XYZ file of N, CA and C in Angstrom:
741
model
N -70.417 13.236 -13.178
C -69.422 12.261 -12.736
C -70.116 11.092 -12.040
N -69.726 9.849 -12.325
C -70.023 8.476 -11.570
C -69.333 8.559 -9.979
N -70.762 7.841 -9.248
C -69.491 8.024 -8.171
C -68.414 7.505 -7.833
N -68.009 6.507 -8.553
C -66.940 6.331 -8.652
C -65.357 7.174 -8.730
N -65.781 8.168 -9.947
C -65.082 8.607 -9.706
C -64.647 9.903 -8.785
N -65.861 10.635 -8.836
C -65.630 11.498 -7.195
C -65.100 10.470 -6.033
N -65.404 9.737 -5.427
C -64.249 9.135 -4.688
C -63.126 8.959 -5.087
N -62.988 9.012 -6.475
C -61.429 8.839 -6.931
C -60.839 10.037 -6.387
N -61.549 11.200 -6.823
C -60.348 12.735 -6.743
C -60.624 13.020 -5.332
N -61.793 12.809 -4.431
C -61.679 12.923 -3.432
C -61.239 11.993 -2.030
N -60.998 11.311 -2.269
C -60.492 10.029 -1.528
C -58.792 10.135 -1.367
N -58.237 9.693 -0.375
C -56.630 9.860 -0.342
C -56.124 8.917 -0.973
N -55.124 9.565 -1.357
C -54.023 8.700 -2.580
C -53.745 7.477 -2.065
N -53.468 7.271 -1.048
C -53.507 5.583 -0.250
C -54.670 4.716 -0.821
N -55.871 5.408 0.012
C -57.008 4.659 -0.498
C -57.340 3.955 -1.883
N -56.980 5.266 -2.944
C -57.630 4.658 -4.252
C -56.767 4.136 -4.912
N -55.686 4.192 -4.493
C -54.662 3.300 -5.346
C -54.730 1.586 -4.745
N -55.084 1.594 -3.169
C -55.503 -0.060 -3.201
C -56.717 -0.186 -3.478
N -57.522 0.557 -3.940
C -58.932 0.486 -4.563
C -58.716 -0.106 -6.063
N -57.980 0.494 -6.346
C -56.966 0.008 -8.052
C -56.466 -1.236 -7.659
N -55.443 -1.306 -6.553
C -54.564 -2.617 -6.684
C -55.639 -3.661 -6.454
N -56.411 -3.279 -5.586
C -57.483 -5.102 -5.128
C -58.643 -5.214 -6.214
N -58.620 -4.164 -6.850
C -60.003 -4.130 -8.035
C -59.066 -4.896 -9.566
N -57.508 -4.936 -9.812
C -57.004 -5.215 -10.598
C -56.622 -6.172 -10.966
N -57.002 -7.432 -11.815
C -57.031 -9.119 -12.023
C -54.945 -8.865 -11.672
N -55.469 -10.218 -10.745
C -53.576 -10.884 -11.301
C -53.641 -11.865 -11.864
N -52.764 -11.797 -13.040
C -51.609 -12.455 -13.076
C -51.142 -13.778 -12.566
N -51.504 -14.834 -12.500
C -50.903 -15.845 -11.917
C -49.800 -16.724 -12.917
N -48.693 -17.023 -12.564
C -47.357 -17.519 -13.000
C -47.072 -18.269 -12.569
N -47.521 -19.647 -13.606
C -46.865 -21.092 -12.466
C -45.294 -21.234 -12.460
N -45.454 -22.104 -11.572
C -43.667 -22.135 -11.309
C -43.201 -23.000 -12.552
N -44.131 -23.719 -13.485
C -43.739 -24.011 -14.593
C -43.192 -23.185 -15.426
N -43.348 -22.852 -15.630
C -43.554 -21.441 -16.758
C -42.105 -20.469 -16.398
N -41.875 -20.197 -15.039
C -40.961 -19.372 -14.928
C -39.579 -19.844 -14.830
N -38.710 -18.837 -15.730
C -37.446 -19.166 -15.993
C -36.685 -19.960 -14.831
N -35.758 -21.007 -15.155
C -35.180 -21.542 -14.012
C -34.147 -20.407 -13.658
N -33.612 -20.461 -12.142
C -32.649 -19.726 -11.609
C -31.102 -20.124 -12.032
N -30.475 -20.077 -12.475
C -29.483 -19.986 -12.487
C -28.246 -19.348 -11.502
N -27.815 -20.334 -11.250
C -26.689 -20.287 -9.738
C -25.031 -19.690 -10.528
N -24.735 -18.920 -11.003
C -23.509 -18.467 -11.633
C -22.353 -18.243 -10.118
N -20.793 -19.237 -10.362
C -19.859 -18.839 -9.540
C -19.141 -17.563 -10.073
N -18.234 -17.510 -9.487
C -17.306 -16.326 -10.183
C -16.343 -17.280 -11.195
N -15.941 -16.005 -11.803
C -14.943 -16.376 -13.218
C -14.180 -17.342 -12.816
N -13.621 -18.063 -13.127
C -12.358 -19.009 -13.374
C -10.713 -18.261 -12.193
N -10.600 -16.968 -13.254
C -9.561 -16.525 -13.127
C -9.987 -15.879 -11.960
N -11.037 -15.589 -11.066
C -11.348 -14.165 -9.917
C -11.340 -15.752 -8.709
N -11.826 -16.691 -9.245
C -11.534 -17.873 -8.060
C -10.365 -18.486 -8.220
N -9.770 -18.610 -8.908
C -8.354 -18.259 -8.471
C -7.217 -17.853 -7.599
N -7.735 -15.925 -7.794
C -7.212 -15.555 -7.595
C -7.898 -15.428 -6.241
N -9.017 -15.505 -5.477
C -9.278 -15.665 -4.430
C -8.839 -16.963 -3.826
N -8.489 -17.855 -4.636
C -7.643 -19.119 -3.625
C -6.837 -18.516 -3.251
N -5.665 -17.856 -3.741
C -4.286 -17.782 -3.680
C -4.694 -17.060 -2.932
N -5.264 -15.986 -2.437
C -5.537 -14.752 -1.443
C -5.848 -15.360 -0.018
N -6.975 -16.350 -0.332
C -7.031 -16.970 0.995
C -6.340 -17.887 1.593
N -5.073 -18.540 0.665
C -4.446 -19.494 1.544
C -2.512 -18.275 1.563
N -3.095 -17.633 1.252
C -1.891 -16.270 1.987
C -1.984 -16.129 2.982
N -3.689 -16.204 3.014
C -4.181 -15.072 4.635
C -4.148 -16.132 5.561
N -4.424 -17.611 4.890
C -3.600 -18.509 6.415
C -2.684 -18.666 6.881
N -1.251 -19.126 5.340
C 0.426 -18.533 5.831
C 0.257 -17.328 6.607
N -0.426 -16.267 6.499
C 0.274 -14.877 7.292
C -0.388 -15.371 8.444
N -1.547 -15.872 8.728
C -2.110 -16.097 10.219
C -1.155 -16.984 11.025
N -0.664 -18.425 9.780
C 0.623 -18.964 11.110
C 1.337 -19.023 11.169
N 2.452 -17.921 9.819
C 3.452 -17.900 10.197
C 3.804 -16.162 9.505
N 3.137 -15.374 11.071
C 3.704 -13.971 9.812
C 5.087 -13.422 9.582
N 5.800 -13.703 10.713
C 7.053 -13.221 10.028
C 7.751 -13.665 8.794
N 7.960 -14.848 8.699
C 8.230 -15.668 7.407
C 7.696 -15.390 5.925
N 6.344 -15.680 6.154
C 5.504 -14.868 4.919
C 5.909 -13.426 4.840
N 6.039 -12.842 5.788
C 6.281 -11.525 4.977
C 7.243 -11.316 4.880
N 8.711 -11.421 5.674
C 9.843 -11.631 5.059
C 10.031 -12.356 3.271
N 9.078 -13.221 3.321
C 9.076 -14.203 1.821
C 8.363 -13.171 0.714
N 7.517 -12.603 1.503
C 6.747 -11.467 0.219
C 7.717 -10.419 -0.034
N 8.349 -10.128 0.783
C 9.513 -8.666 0.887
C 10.997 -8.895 0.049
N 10.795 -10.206 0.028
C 11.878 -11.220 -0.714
C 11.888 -10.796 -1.977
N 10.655 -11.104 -2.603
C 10.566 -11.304 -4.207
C 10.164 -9.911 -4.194
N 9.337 -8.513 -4.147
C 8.840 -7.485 -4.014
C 10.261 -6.702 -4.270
N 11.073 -6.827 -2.985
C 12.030 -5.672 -3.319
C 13.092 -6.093 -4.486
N 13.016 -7.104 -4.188
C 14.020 -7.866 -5.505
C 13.641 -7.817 -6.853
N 12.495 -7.661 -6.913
C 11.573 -7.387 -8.095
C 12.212 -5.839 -8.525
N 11.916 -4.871 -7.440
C 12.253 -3.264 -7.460
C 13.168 -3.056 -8.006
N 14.431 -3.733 -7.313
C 15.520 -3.626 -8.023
C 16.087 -3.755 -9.556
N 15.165 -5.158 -9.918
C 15.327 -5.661 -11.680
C 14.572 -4.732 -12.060
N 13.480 -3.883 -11.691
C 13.413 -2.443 -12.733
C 14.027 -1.683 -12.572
N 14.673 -1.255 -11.777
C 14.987 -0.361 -11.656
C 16.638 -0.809 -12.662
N 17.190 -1.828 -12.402
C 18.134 -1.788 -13.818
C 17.850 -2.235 -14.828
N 16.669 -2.296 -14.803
C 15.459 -2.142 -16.393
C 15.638 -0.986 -16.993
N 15.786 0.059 -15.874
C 15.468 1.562 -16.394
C 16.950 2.058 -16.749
N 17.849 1.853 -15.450
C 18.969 2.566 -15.941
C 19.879 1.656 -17.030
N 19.570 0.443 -17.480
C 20.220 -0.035 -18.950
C 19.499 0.230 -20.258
N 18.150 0.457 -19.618
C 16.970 0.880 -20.802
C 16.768 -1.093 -21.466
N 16.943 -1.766 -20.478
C 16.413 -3.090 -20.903
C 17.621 -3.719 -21.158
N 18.848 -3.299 -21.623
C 19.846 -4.374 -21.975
C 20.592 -5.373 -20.873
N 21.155 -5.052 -19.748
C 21.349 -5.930 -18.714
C 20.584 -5.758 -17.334
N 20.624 -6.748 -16.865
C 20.276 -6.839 -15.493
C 21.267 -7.355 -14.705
N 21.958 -7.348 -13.525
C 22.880 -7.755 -12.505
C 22.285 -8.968 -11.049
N 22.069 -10.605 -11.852
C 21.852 -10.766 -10.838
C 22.087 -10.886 -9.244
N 23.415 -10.315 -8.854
C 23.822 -9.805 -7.949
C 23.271 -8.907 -6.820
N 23.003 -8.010 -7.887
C 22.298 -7.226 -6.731
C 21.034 -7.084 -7.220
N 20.228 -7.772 -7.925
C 19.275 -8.059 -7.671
C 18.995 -8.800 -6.350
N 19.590 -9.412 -5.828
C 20.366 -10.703 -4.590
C 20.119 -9.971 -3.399
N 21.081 -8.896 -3.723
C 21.592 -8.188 -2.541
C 20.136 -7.429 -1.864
N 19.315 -7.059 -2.915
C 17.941 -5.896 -2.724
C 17.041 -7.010 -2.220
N 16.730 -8.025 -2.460
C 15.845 -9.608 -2.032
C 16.275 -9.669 -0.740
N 18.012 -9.672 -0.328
C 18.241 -10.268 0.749
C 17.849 -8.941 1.593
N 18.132 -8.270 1.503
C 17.835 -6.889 2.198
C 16.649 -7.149 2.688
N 15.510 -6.915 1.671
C 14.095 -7.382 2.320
C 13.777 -8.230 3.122
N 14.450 -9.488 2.601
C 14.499 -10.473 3.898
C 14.872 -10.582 5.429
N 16.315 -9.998 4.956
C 16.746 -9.759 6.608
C 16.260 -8.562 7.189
N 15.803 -7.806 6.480
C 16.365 -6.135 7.410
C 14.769 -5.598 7.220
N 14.209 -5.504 6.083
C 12.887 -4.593 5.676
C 11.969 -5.354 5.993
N 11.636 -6.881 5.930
C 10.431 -6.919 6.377
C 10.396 -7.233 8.119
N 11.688 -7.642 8.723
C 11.163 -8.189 10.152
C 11.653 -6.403 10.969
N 12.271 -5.464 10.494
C 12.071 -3.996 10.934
C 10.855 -3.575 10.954
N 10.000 -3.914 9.731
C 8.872 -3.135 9.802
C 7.946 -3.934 10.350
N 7.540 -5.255 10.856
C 6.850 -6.274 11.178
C 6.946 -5.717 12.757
N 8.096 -5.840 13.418
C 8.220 -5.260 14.522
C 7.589 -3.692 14.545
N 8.256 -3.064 14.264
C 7.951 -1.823 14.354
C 6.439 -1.359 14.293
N 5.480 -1.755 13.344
C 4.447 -1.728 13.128
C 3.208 -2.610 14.531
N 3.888 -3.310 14.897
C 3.351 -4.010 16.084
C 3.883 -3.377 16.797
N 4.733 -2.851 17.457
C 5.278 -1.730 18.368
C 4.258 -0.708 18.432
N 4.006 -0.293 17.083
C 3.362 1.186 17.345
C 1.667 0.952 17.460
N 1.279 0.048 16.610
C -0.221 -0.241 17.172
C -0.185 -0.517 18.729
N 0.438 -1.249 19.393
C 0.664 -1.603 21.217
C 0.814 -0.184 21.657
N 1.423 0.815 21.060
C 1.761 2.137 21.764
C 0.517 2.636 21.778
N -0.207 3.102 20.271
C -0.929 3.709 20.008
C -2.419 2.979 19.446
N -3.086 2.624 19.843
C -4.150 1.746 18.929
C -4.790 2.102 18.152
N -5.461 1.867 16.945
C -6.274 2.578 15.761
C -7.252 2.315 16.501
N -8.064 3.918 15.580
C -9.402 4.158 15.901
C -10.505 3.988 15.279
N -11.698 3.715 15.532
C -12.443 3.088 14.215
C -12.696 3.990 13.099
N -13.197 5.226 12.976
C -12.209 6.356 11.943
C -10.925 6.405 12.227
N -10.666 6.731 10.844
C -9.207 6.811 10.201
C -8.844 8.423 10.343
N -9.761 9.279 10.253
C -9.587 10.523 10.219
C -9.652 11.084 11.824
N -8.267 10.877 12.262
C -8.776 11.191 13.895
C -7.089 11.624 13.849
N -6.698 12.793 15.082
C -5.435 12.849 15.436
C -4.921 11.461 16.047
N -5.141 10.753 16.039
C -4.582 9.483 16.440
C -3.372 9.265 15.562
N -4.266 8.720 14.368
C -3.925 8.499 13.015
C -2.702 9.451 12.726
N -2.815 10.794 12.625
C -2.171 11.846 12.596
C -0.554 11.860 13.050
N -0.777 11.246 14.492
C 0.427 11.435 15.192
C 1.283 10.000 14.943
N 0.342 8.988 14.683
C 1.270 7.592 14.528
C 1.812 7.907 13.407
N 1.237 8.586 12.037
C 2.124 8.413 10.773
C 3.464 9.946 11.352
N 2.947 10.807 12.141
C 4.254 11.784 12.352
C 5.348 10.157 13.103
N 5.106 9.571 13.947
C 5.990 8.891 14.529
C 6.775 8.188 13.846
N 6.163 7.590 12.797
C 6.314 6.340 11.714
C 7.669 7.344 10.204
N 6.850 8.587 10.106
C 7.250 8.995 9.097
C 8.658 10.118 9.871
N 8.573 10.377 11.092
C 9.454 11.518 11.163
C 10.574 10.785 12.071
N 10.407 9.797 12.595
C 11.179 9.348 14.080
C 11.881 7.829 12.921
N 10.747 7.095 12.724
C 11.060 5.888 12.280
C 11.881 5.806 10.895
N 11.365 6.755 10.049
C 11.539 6.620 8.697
C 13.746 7.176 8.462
N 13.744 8.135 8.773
C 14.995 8.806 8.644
C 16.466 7.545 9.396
N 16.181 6.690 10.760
C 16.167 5.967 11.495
C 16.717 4.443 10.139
N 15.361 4.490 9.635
C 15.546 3.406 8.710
C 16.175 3.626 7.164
N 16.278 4.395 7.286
C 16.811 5.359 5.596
C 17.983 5.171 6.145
N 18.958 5.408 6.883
C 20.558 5.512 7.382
C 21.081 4.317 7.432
N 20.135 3.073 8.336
C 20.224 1.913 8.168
C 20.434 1.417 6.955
N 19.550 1.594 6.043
C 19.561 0.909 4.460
C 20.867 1.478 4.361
N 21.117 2.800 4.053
C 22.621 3.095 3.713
C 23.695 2.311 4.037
N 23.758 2.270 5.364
C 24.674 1.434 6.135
C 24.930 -0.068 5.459
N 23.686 -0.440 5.517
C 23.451 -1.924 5.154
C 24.270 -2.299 3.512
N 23.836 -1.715 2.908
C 24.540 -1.661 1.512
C 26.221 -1.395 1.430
N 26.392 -0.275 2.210
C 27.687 -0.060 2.156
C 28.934 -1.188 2.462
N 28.212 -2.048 3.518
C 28.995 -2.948 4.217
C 28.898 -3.973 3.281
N 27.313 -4.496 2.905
C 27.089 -5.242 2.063
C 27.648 -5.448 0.536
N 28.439 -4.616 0.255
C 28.816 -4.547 -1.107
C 30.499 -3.884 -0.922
N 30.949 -4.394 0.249
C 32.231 -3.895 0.771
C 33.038 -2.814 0.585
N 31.941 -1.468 1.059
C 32.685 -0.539 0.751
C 32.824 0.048 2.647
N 32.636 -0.593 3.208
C 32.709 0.125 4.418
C 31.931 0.574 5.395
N 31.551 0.797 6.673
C 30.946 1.501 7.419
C 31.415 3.125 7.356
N 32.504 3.770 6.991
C 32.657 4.934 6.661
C 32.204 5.423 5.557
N 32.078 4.460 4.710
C 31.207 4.815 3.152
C 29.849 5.218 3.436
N 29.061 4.338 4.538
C 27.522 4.576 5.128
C 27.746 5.749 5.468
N 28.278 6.040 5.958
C 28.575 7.394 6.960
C 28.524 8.895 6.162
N 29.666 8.516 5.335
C 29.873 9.624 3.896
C 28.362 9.624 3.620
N 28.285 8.253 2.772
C 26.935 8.872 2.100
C 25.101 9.601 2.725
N 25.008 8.917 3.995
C 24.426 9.324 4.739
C 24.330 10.899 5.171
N 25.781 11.423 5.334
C 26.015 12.897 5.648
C 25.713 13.720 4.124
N 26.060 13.164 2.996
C 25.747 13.663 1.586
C 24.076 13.678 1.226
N 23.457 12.584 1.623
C 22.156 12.194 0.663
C 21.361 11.898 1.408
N 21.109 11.647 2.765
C 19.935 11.531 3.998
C 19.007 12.391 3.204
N 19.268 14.073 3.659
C 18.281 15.111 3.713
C 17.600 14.689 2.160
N 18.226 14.794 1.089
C 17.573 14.494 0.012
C 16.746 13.634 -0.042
N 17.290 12.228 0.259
C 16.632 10.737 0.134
C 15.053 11.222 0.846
N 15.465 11.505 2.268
C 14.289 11.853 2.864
C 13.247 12.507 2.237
N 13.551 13.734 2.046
C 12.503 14.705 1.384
C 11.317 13.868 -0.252
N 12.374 12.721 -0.877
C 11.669 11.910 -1.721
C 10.578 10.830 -1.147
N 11.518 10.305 0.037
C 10.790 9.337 0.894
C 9.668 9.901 1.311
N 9.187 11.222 1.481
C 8.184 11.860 2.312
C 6.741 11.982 1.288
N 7.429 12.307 0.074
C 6.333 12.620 -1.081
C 6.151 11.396 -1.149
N 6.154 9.758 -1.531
C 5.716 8.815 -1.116
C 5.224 7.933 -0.271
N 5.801 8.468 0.637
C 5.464 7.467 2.187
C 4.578 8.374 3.036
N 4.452 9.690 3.139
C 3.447 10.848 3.868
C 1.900 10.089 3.561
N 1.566 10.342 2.337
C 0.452 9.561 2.407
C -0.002 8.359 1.745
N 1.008 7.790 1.770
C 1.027 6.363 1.466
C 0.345 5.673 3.595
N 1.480 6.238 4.237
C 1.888 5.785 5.680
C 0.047 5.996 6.111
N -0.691 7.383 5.721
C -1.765 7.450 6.559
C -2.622 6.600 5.883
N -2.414 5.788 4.416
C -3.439 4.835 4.042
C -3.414 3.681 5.035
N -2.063 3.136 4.926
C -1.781 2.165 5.866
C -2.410 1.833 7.000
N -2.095 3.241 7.808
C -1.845 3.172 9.294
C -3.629 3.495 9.903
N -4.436 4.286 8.711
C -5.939 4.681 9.014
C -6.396 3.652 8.571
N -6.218 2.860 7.408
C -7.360 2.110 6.676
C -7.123 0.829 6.445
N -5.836 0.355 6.743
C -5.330 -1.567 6.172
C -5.180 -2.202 7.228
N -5.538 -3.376 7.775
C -5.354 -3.797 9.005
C -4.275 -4.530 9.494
N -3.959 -4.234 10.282
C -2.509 -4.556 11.466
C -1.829 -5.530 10.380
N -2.182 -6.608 10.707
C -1.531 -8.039 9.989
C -1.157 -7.652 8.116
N -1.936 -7.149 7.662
C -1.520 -6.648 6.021
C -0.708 -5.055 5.974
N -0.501 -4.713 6.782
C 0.203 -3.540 7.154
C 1.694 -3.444 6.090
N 2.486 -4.665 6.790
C 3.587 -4.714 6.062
C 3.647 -5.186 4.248
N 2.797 -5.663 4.466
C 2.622 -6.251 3.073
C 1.943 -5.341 2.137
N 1.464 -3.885 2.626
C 1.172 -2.848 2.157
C 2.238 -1.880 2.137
N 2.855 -1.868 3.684
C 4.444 -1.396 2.449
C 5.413 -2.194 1.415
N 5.251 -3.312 1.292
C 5.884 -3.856 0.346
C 5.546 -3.713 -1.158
N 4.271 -3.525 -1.023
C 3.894 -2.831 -2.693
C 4.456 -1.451 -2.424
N 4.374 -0.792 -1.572
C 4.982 1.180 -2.014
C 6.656 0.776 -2.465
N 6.885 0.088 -1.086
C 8.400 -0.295 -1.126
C 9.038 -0.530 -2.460
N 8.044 -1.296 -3.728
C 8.242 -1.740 -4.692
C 8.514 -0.469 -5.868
N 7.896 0.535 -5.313
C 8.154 1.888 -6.175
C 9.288 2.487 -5.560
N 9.304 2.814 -4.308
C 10.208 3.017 -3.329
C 11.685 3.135 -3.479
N 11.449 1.767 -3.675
C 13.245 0.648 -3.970
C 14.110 1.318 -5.382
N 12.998 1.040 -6.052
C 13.099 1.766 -7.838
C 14.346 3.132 -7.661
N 13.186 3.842 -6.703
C 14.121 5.080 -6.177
C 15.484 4.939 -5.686
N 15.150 4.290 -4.567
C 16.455 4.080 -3.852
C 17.905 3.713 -4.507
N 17.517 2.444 -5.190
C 18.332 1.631 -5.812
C 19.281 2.411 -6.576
N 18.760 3.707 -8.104
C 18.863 4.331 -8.594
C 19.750 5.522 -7.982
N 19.348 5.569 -6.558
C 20.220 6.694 -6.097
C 21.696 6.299 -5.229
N 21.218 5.213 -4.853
C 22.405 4.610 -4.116
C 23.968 4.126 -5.138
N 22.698 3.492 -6.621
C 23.819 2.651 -7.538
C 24.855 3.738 -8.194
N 24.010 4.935 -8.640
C 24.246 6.647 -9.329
C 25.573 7.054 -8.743
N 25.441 7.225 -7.175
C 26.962 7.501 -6.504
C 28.088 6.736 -6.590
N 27.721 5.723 -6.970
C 28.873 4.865 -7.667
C 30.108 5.374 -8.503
N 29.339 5.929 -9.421
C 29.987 6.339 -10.850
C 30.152 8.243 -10.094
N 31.506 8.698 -10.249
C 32.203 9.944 -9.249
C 31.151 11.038 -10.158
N 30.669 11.130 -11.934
C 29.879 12.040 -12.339
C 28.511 11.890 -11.650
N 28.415 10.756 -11.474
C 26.671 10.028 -11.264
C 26.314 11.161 -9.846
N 27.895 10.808 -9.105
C 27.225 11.440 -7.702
C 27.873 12.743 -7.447
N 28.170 13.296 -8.366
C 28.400 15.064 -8.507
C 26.983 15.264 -8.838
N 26.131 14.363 -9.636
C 24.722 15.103 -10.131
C 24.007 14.936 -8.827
N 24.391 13.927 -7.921
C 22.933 13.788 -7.097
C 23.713 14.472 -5.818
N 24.477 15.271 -5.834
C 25.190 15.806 -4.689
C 24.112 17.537 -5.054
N 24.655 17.406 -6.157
C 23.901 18.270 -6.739
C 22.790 18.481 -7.425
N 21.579 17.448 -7.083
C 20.502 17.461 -6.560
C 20.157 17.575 -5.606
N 21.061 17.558 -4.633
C 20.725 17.538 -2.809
C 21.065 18.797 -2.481
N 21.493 19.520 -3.075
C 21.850 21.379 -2.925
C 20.252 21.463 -2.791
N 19.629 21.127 -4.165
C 18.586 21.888 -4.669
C 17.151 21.251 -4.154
N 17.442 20.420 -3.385
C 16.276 19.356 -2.653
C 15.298 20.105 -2.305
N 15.344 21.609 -1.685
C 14.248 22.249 -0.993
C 13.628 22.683 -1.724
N 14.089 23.018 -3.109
C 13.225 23.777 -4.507
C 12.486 23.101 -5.195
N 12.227 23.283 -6.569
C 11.435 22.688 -7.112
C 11.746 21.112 -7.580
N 13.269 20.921 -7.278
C 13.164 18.809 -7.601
C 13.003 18.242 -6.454
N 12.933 17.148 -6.478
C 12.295 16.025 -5.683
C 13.071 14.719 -5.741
């Protein structure tokens, strides 16, 4: 062996590899030669859609109740036109109460939950994990105190709203609460701990307004159903069976 290479096998792997690197010609690459850089923005359509995102996030910075009342506007009103998407199977829509589900959001769903949601962060403050009994107990507050609270309300609200009465709220409330609820829970249980662990204060509401948007679908469907005296023998009698296997 050269001695070369006995220092190779005996020498530490540090050593002979910069024995290699400083013994090994470079390479020199003028800046002629090398490809120019190219500065690429984003797509067309992704800057865009980041305008519109960022001049939201200034409406909500100076005026949040409004904006989100205005997002809760078109969102639940939206809910509603599917939802008599579904039960005509596409042939009519009612712009009426399409009206009525918009105005709802406006007056009642987004400045309830705007408040409320600022209420309960002041009570309770998030923690920088999401996975903490903190978290835990605000969505029990939100989902067990608040939610049932606001489910009776909507009832109410409609009933009067579509002139059937404050005793009509009442009826139907004593008929379809427990049910409504138990649906509200399989959506909003952990919908509420995404919210309340992981989206921040100010987009809070505007994160229930997308669930709300599936939500409503529900609602709408169950509220419009009792209408018709067969519609609400079936969902009377879905509410027998609420604790079993339907939902």
């Amino acid at each position: 062996m050269t001695p070369f290479v006995v220092w190779l096998w005996c020498a530490p792997p540090t050593a002979a590899l910069q024995s290699l690197r400083h013994d090994r010609p470079r390479r020199v690459v003028s800046s002629s030669s090398r490809p120019p850089l190219v500065r690429r923005g984003p797509p067309p359509q992704e800057s865009a859609v980041a305008g519109v995102w960022e001049a939201y996030l200034g409406a909500l910075q100076a005026a949040p109740l409004p904006v989100k009342a205005a997002t809760a506007t078109v969102i639940i009103g939206a809910g509603d036109a599917a939802a008599q998407a579904i039960e005509s199977k596409g042939t009519s829509i009612s712009p009426g109460r399409v009206a009525r589900w918009a105005f709802f959001g406006f007056i009642l769903q987004a400045p309830w939950n705007h408040y409320w949601q600022n209420f309960l962060e002041a009570l309770i403050p998030s923690t920088p994990s999401p996975w903490t009994w903190t978290t835990v107990g605000k969505v029990a507050l939100d989902q067990f105190l608040q939610a049932p609270l606001f489910t009776a309300l909507i009832f109410y609200f409609f009933a009067i709203i579509e002139g059937r009465g404050f005793d009509a709220g009442t009826d139907q409330i004593s008929r379809e609460l427990k049910a409504t609820l138990l649906k509200n829970w399989l959506i909003f249980l952990p919908a509420t701990f995404i919210n309340l662990g992981l989206v921040p204060l100010e987009l809070r509401v505007l994160f229930i307004n997308c669930v709300f948007f599936v939500w409503v679908i529900i609602l709408s469907l169950l509220i419009n159903a009792t209408k018709d005296p067969e519609a609400a023998h079936l969902i009377t009698h879905d509410d027998d069976d609420a604790t079993g296997s339907k939902s």
